[in-house]
mmCIF file of C-alpha atoms in Angstrom:
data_model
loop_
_atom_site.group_PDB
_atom_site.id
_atom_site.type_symbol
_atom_site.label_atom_id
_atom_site.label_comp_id
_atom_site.label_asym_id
_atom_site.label_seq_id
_atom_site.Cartn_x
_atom_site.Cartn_y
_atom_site.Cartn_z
ATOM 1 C CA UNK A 735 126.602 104.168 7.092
ATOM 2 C CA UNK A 736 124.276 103.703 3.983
ATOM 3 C CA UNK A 737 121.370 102.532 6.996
ATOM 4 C CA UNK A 738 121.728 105.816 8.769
ATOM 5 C CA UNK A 739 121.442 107.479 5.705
ATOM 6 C CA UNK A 740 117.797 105.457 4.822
ATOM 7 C CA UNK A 741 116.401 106.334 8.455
ATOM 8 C CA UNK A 742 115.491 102.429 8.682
ATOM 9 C CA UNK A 743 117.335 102.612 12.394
ATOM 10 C CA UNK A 744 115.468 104.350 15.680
ATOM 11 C CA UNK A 745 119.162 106.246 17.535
ATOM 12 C CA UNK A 746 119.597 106.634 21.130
ATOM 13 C CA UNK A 747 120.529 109.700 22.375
ATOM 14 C CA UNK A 748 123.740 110.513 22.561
ATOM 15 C CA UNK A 749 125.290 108.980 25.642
ATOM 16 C CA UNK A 750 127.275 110.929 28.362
ATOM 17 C CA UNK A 751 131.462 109.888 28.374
ATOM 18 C CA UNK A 752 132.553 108.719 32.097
ATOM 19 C CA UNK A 753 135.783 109.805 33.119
ATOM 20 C CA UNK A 754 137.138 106.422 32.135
ATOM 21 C CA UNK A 755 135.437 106.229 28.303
ATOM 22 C CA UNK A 756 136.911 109.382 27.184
ATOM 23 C CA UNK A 757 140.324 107.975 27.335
ATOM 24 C CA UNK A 758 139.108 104.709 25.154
ATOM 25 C CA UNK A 759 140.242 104.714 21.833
ATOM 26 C CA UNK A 760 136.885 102.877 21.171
ATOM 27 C CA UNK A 761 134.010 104.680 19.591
ATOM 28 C CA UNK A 762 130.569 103.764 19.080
ATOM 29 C CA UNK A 763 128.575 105.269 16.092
ATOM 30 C CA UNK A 764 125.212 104.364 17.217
ATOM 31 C CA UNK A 765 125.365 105.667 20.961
ATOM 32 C CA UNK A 766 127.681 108.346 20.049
ATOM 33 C CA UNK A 767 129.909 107.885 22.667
ATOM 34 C CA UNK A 768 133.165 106.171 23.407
ATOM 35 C CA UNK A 769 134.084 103.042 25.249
ATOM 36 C CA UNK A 770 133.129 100.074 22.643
ATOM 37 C CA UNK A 771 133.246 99.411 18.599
ATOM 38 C CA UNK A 772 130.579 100.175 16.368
ATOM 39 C CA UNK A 773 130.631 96.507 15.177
ATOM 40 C CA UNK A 774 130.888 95.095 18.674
ATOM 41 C CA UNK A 775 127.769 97.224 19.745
ATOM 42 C CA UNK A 776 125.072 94.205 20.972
ATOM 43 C CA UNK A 777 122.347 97.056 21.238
ATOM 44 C CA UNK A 778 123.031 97.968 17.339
ATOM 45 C CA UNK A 779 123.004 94.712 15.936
ATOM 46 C CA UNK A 780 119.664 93.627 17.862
ATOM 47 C CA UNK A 781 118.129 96.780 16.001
ATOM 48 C CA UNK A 782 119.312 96.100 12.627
ATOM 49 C CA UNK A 783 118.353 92.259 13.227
ATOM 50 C CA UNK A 784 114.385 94.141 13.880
ATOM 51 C CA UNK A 785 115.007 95.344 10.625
ATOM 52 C CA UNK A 786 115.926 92.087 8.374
ATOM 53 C CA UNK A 787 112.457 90.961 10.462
ATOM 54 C CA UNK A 788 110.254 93.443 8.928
ATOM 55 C CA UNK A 789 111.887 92.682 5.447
ATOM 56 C CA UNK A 790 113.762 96.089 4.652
ATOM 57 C CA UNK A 791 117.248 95.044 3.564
ATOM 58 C CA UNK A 792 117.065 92.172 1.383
ATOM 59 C CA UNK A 793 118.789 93.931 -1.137
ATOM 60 C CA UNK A 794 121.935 93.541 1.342
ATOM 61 C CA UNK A 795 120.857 89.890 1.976
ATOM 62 C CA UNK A 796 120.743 88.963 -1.364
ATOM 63 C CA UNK A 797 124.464 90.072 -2.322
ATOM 64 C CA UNK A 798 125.433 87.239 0.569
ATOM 65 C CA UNK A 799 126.218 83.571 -0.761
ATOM 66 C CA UNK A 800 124.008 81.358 -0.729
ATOM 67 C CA UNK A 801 124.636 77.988 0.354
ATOM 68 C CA UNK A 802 124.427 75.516 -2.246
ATOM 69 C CA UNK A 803 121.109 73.003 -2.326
ATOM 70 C CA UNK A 804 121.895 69.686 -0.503
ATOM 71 C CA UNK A 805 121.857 66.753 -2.941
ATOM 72 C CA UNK A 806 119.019 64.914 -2.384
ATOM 73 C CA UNK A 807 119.879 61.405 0.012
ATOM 74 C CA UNK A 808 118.093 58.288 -1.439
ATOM 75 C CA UNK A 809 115.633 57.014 0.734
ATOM 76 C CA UNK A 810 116.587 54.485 3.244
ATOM 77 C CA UNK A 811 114.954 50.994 2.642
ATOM 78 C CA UNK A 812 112.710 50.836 5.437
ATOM 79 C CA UNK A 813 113.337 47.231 7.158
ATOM 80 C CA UNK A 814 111.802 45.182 9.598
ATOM 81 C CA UNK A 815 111.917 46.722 13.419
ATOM 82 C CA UNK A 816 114.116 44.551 15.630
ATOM 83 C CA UNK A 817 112.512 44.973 19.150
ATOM 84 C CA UNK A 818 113.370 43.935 22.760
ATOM 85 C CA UNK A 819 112.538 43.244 26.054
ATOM 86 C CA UNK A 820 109.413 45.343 26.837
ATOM 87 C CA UNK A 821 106.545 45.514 28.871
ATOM 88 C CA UNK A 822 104.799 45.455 32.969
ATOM 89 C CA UNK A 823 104.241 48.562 34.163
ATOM 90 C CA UNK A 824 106.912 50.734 33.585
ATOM 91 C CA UNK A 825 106.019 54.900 32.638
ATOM 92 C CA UNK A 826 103.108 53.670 30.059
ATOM 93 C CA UNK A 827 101.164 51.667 32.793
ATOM 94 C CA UNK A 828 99.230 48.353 32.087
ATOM 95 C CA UNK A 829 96.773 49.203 29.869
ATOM 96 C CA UNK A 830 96.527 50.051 26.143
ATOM 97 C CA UNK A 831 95.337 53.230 26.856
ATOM 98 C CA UNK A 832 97.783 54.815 29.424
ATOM 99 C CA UNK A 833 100.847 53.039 26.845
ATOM 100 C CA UNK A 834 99.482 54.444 23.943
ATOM 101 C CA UNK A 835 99.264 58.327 25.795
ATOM 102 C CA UNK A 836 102.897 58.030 26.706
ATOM 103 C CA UNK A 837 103.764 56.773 23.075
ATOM 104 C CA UNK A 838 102.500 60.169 21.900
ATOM 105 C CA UNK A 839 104.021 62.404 24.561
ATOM 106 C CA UNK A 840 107.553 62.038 22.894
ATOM 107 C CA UNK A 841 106.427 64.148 19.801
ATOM 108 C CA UNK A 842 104.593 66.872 22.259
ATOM 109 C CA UNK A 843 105.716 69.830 24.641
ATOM 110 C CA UNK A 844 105.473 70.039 27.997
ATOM 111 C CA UNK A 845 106.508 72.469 30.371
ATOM 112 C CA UNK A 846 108.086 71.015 33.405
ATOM 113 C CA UNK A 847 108.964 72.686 36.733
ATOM 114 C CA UNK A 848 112.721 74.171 37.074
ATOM 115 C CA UNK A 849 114.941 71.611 38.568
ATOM 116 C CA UNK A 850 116.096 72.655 41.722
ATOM 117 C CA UNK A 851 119.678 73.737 41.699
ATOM 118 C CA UNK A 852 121.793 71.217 43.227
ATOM 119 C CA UNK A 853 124.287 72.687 46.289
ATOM 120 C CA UNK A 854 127.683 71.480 44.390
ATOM 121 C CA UNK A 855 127.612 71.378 40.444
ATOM 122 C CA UNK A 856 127.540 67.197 39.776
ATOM 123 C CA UNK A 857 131.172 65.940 38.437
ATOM 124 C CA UNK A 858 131.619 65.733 34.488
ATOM 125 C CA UNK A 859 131.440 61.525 33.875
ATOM 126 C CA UNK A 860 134.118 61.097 31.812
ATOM 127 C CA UNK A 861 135.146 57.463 30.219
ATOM 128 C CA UNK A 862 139.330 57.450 29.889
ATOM 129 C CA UNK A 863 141.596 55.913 27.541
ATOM 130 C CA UNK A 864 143.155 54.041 30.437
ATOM 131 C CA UNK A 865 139.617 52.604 31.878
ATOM 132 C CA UNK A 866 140.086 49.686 28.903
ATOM 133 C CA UNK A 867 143.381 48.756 30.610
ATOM 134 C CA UNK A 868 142.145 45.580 33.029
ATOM 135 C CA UNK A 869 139.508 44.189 30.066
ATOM 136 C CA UNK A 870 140.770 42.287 27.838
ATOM 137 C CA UNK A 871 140.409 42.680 23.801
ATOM 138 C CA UNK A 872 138.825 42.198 21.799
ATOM 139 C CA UNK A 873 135.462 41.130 23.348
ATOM 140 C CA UNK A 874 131.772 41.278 22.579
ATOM 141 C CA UNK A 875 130.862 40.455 26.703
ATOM 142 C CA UNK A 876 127.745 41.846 28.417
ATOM 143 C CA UNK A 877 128.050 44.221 31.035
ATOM 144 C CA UNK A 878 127.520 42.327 34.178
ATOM 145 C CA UNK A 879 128.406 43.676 37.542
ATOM 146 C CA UNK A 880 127.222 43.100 41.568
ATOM 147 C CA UNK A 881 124.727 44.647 43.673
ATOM 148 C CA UNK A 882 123.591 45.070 46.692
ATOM 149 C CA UNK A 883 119.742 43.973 47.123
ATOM 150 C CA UNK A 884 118.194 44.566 50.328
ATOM 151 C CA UNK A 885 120.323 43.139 52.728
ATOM 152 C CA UNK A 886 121.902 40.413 49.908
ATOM 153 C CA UNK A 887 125.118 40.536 48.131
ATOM 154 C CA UNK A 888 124.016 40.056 44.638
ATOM 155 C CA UNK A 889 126.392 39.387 41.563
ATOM 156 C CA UNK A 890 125.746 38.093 38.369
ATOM 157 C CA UNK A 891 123.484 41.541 37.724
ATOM 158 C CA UNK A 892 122.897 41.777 33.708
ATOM 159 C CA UNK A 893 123.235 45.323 32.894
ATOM 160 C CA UNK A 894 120.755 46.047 30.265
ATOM 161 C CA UNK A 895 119.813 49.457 28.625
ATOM 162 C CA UNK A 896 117.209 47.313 26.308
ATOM 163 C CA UNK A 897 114.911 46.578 29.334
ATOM 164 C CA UNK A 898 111.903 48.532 29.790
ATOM 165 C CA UNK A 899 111.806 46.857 33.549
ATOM 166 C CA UNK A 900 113.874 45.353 36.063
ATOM 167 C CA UNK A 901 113.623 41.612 36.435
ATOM 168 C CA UNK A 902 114.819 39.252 39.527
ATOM 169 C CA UNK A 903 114.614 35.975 38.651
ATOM 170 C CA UNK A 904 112.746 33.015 40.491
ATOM 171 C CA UNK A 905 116.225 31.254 41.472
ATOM 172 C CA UNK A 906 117.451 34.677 43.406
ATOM 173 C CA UNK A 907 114.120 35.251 44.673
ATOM 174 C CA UNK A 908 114.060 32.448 46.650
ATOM 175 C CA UNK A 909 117.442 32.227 48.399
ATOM 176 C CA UNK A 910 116.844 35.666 49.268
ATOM 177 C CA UNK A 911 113.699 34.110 51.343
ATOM 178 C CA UNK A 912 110.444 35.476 49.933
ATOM 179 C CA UNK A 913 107.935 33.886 48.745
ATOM 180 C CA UNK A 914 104.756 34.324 46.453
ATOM 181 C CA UNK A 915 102.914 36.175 49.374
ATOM 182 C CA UNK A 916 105.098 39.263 48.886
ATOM 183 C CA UNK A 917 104.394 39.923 45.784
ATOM 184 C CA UNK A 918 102.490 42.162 44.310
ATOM 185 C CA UNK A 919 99.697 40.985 41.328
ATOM 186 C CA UNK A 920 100.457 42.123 37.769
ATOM 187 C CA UNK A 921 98.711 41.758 34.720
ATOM 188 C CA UNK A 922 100.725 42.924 31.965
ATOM 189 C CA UNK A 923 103.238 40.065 30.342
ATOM 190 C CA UNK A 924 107.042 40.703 29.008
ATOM 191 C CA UNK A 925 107.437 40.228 25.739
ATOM 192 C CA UNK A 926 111.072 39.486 24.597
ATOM 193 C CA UNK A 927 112.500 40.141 21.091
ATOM 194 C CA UNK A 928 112.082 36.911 20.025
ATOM 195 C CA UNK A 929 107.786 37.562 20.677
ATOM 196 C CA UNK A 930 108.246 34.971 23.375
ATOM 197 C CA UNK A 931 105.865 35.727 25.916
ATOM 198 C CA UNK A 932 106.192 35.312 29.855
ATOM 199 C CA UNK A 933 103.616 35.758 32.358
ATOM 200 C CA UNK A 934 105.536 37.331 35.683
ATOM 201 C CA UNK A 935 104.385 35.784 38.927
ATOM 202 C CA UNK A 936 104.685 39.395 40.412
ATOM 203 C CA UNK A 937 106.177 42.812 41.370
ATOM 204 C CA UNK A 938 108.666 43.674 44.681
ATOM 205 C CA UNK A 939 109.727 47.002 45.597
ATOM 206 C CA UNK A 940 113.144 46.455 46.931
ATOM 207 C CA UNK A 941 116.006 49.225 47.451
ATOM 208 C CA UNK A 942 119.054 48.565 45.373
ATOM 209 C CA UNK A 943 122.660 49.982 45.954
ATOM 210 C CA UNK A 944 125.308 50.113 43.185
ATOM 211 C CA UNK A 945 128.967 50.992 44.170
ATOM 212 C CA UNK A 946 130.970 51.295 47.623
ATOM 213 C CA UNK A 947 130.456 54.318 49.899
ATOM 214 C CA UNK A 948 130.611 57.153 49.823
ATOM 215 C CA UNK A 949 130.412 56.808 46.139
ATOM 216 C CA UNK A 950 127.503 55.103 46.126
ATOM 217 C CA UNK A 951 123.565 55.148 44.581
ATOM 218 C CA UNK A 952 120.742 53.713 46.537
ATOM 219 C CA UNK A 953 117.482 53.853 44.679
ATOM 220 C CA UNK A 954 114.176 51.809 45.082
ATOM 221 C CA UNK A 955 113.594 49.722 42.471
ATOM 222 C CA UNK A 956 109.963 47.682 41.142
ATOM 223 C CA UNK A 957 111.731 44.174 40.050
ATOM 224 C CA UNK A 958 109.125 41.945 38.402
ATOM 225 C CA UNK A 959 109.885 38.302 39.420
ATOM 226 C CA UNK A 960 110.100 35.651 36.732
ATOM 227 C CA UNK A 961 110.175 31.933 36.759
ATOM 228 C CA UNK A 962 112.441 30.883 34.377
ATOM 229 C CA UNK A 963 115.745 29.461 33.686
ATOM 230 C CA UNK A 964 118.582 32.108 33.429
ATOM 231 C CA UNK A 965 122.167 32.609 34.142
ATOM 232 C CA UNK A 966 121.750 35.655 35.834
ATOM 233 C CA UNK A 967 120.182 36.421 39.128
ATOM 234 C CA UNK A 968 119.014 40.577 38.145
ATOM 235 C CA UNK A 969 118.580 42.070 34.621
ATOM 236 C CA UNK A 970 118.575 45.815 35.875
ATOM 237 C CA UNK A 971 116.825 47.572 33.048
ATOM 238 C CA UNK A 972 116.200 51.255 31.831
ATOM 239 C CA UNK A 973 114.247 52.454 34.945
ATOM 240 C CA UNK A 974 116.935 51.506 37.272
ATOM 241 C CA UNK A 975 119.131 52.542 35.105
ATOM 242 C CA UNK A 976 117.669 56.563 34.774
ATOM 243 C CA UNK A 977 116.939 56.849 37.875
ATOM 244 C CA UNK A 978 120.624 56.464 38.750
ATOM 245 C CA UNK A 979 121.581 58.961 35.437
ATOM 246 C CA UNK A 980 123.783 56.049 34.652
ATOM 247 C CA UNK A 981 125.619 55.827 31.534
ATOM 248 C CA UNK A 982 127.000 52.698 30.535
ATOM 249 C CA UNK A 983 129.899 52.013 27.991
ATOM 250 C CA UNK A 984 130.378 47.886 26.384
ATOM 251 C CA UNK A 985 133.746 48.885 25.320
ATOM 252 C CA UNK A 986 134.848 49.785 28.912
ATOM 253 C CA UNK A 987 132.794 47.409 30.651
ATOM 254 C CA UNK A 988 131.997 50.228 33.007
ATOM 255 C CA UNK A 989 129.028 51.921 34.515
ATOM 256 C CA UNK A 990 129.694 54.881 35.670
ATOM 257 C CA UNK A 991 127.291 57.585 37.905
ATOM 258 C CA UNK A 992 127.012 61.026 39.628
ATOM 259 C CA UNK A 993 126.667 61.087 43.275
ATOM 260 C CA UNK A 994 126.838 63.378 45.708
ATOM 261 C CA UNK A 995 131.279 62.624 46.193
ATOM 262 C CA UNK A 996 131.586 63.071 42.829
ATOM 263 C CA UNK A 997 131.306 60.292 39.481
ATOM 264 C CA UNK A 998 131.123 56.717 40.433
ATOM 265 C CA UNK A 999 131.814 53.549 38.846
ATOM 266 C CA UNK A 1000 131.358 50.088 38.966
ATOM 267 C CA UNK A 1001 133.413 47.718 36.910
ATOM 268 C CA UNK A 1002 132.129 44.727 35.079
ATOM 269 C CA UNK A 1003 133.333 41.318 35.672
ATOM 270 C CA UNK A 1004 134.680 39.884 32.626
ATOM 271 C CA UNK A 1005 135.248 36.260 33.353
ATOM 272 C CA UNK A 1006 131.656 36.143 35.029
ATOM 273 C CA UNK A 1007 130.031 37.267 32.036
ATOM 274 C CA UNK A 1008 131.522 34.749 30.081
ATOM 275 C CA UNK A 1009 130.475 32.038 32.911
ATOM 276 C CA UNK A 1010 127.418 33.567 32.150
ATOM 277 C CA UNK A 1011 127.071 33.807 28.387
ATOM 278 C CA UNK A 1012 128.670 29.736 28.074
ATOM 279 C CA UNK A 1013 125.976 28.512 30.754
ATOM 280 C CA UNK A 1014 122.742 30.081 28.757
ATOM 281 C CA UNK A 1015 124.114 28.149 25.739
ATOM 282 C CA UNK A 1016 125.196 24.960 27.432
ATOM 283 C CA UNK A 1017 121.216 25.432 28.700
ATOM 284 C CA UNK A 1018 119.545 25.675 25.254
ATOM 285 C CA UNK A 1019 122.011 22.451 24.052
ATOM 286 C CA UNK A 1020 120.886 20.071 27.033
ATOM 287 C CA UNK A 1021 117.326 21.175 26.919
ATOM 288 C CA UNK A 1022 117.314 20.315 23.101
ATOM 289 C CA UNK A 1023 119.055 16.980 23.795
ATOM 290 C CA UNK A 1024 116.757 16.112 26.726
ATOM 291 C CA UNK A 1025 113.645 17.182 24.528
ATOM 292 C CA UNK A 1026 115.281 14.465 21.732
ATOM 293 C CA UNK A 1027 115.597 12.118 24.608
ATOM 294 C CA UNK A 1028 112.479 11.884 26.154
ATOM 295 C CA UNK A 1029 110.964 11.933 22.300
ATOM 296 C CA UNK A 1030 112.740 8.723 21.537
ATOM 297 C CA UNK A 1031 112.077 7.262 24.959
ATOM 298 C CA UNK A 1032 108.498 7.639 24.429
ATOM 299 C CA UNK A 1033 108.163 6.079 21.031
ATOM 300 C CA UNK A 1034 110.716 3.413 22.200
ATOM 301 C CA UNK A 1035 108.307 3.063 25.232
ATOM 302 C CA UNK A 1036 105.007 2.627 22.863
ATOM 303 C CA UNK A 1037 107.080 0.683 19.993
ATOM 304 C CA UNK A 1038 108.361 -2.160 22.885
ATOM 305 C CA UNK A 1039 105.184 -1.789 24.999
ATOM 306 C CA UNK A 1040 104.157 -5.470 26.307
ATOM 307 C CA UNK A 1041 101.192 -6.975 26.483
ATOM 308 C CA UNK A 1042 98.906 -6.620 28.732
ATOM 309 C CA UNK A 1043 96.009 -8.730 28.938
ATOM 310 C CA UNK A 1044 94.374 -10.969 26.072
ATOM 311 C CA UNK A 1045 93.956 -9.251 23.262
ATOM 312 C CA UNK A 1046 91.515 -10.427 20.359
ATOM 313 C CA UNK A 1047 93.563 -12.291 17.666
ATOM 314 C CA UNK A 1048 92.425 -12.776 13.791
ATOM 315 C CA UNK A 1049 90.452 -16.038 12.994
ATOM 316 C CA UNK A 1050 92.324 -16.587 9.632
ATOM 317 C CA UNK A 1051 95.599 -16.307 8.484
ATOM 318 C CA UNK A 1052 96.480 -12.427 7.278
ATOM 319 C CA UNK A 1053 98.962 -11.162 4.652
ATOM 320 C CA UNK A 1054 101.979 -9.349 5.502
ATOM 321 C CA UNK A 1055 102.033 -6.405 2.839
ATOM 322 C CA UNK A 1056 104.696 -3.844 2.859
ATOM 323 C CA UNK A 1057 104.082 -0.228 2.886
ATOM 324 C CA UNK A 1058 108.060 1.255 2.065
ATOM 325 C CA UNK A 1059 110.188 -0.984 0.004
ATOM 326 C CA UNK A 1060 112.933 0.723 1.607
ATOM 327 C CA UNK A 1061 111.913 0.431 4.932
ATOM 328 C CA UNK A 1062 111.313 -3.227 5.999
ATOM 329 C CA UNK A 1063 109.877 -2.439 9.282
ATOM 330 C CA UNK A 1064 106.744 -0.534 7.610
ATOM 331 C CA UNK A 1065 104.381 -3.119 6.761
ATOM 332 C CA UNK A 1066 100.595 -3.937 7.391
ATOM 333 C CA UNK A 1067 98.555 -7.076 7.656
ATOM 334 C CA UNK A 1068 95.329 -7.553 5.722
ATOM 335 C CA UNK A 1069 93.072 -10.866 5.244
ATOM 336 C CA UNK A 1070 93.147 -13.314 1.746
ATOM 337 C CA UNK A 1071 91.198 -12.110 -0.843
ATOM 338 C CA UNK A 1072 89.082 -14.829 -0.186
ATOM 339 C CA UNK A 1073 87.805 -13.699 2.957
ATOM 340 C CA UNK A 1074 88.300 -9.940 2.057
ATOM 341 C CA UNK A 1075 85.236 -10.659 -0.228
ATOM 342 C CA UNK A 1076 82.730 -12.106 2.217
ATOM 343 C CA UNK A 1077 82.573 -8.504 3.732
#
C-alpha cells in the first residue's frame, strides 16, 4: 500500500484474533488481524477520508474522472405570479409585521425539539392503481367530500390545498344555529386570486372529524365565516389540512390520512362536485342577467317616467334638431333664431 509506505496513515495496534477470527479467511491490513477485508474496513476508510481533508492525496484525486461541466440552462422567463386564496390569521398572524417574520423563517434554521416517538410506527399512505376504479375518466372535478362539524353532518366540503384558512360559509353557518354573537372579531380580509377582497364577519373554533371510526381524525379547526354566495358549505384549507398530515390526490379523488388504526381515506363525491362546479356557473350567468335586467328596468323606468305635477312649458314654439342621423330618437329642442338672439 503506496499510503503505508508515505506514513500519511496513524495504525492501530495490532488487534488480538478471537477463537472465531482465526478461522476467517478475511484479513484486515490496517488492524492486522483477521475477521473483515481491507477494503470493507469502515475504521480505514474514515482515516484516509481525514487525509483527502487535510489535502495530501490529490495526486490520487486528480487521476479520477472528472465529471463533465453541465451546459449552462437558459434562464427561465420570469412571469407574472398567479396567487390564491390567502389571508386571516393563519401561522403569520394579522399584522404586517408577524406575516412578514414568518415569510423569512422559510430561508432560516431552527432547531426544533425531537418528536416524540410514536408507540406503533404510522402506516405507509399509499395511493393504488385500483383506487381510480369507481371515478370516472377523464375528469378535471374538485375534490369535495363530507364532514362531520360539531354535531352536523356536513357535505359539500371543498377540499382545497390553495387555502391559507378554513372558511364556513354564511348559508351553513346558519342552519347549523349560530349566530353573529359567537363569533370571534377579525381584522385581517381574504384576498382571493382574482384580488377580490372580502371582509369575514368572524372566526369559530369548531372540532371537525373526517372519516368513520376507528379510522378517523378529529382536529379543532379556526373556520372564518363568510357571507357570500357559494356552492359549497366548507372550503377546508391548508391548516386543516396539516394538521391531519393529509395528502390529497385530484386524480384519485381521494384524501387519504394516518391515524392511530392505520391510513385512512375518504372518497370524493364525483357527481356532487359537478352539482357543485354547474351551480357556481349557473350563479355568475343569472347574476349577470339580473344585473342587465334591473339596468334596463331602470332606464326604461326614467325613459317612461310620467308626469308628475305641472311642469313649466316654453313660451314660443322650439325647433326639433337632431343630434344622430342614425338614431331618430336622439334629438334636442332649441328656440328660433329669432328669439335665440334677444338673449
Amino acid at each position: 500500500m503506496q499510503i503505508k509506505e508515505q506514513k500519511l496513515l496513524t495504525w492501530p495496534e495490532p488487534a488480538r484474533n478471537t477463537e472465531r477470527q482465526k478461522n476467517s479467511k478475511r484479513y484486515c491490513q490496517f488492524h492486522q488481524s483477521k475477521g473483515h477485508d481491507t477494503e470493507k474496513c469502515t475504521h480505514l476508510m474514515n482515516a484516509i477520508e481525514d487525509v483527502v481533508r487535510r489535502g495530501q492525496l490529490e495526486q490520487y484525486i486528480n487521476l479520477e474522472i472528472q465529471e463533465e461541466p453541465e451546459a449552462s440552462q437558459p434562464e427561465e422567463e420570469k412571469g407574472e405570479m398567479v396567487g390564491f386564496i390567502s389571508g386571516g390569521p393563519g401561522c403569520g398572524g394579522e399584522s404586517s409585521a408577524s406575516r412578514k417574520s414568518y415569510a423569512r423563517m422559510v430561508g432560516t434554521t431552527q432547531e426544533t425539539e425531537t418528536p416524540r416517538r410514536r408507540s406503533r410506527p404510522a402506516a405507509p399512505i399509499i395511493f393504488y392503481d385500483n383506487d381510480v376504479s369507481k371515478v370516472r375518466h377523464p375528469h378535471d372535478d374538485a375534490l369535495v367530500i363530507a364532514i362531520k362539524v360539531s354535531s352536523f353532518q356536513m357535505k359539500r366540503v371543498l377540499i382545497d390545498s390553495g387555502s391559507s384558512v378554513d372558511i364556513l360559509f354564511w348559508s351553513a353557518f346558519e342552519r347549523m344555529r349560530y349566530d353573529a354573537d359567537d363569533l370571534l372579531p377579525v381584522k385581517s380580509s381574504l384576498v382571493g386570486f382574482s384580488g377580490g377582497v372580502i371582509q369575514p364577519e368572524g372566526m369559530i373554533s369548531l372540532p371537525v372529524t373526517v372519516g368513520n371510526s376507528p379510522r378517523s381524525s378529529t382536529v379543532t379547526t379556526k373556520f372564518l365565516v363568510v357571507r357570500c354566495a357559494s356552492s359549497c358549505n366548507v372550503i377546508l384549507g391548508r391548516p386543516t389540512l396539516n394538521s391531519m398530515k393529509a395528502i390529497i390526490s385530484t386524480y384519485h379523488l381521494l384524501l387519504k390520512f394516518p391515524t392511530e388504526s392505520g391510513s385512512a381515506e375518504v372518497r370524493g363525491d364525483q357527481p356532487l362536485a359537478r352539482q357543485c362546479y354547474f351551480s357556481t356557473l349557473k350563479g355568475k350567468v343569472l347574476n349577470k342577467r339580473k344585473t342587465r335586467v334591473s339596468e334596463a328596468m331602470l332606464v326604461s323606468r326614467i325613459a317612461e317616467r310620467e308626469d308628475e305635477g305641472l311642469r313649466p312649458t316654453p313660451v314660443e314654439e322650439l325647433l326639433t334638431v337632431p343630434l344622430d342621423a342614425t338614431r331618430a330618437d336622439r334629438t334636442a329642442r332649441r328656440p328660433h333664431e329669432s328669439i335665440k338672439g334677444k338673449f
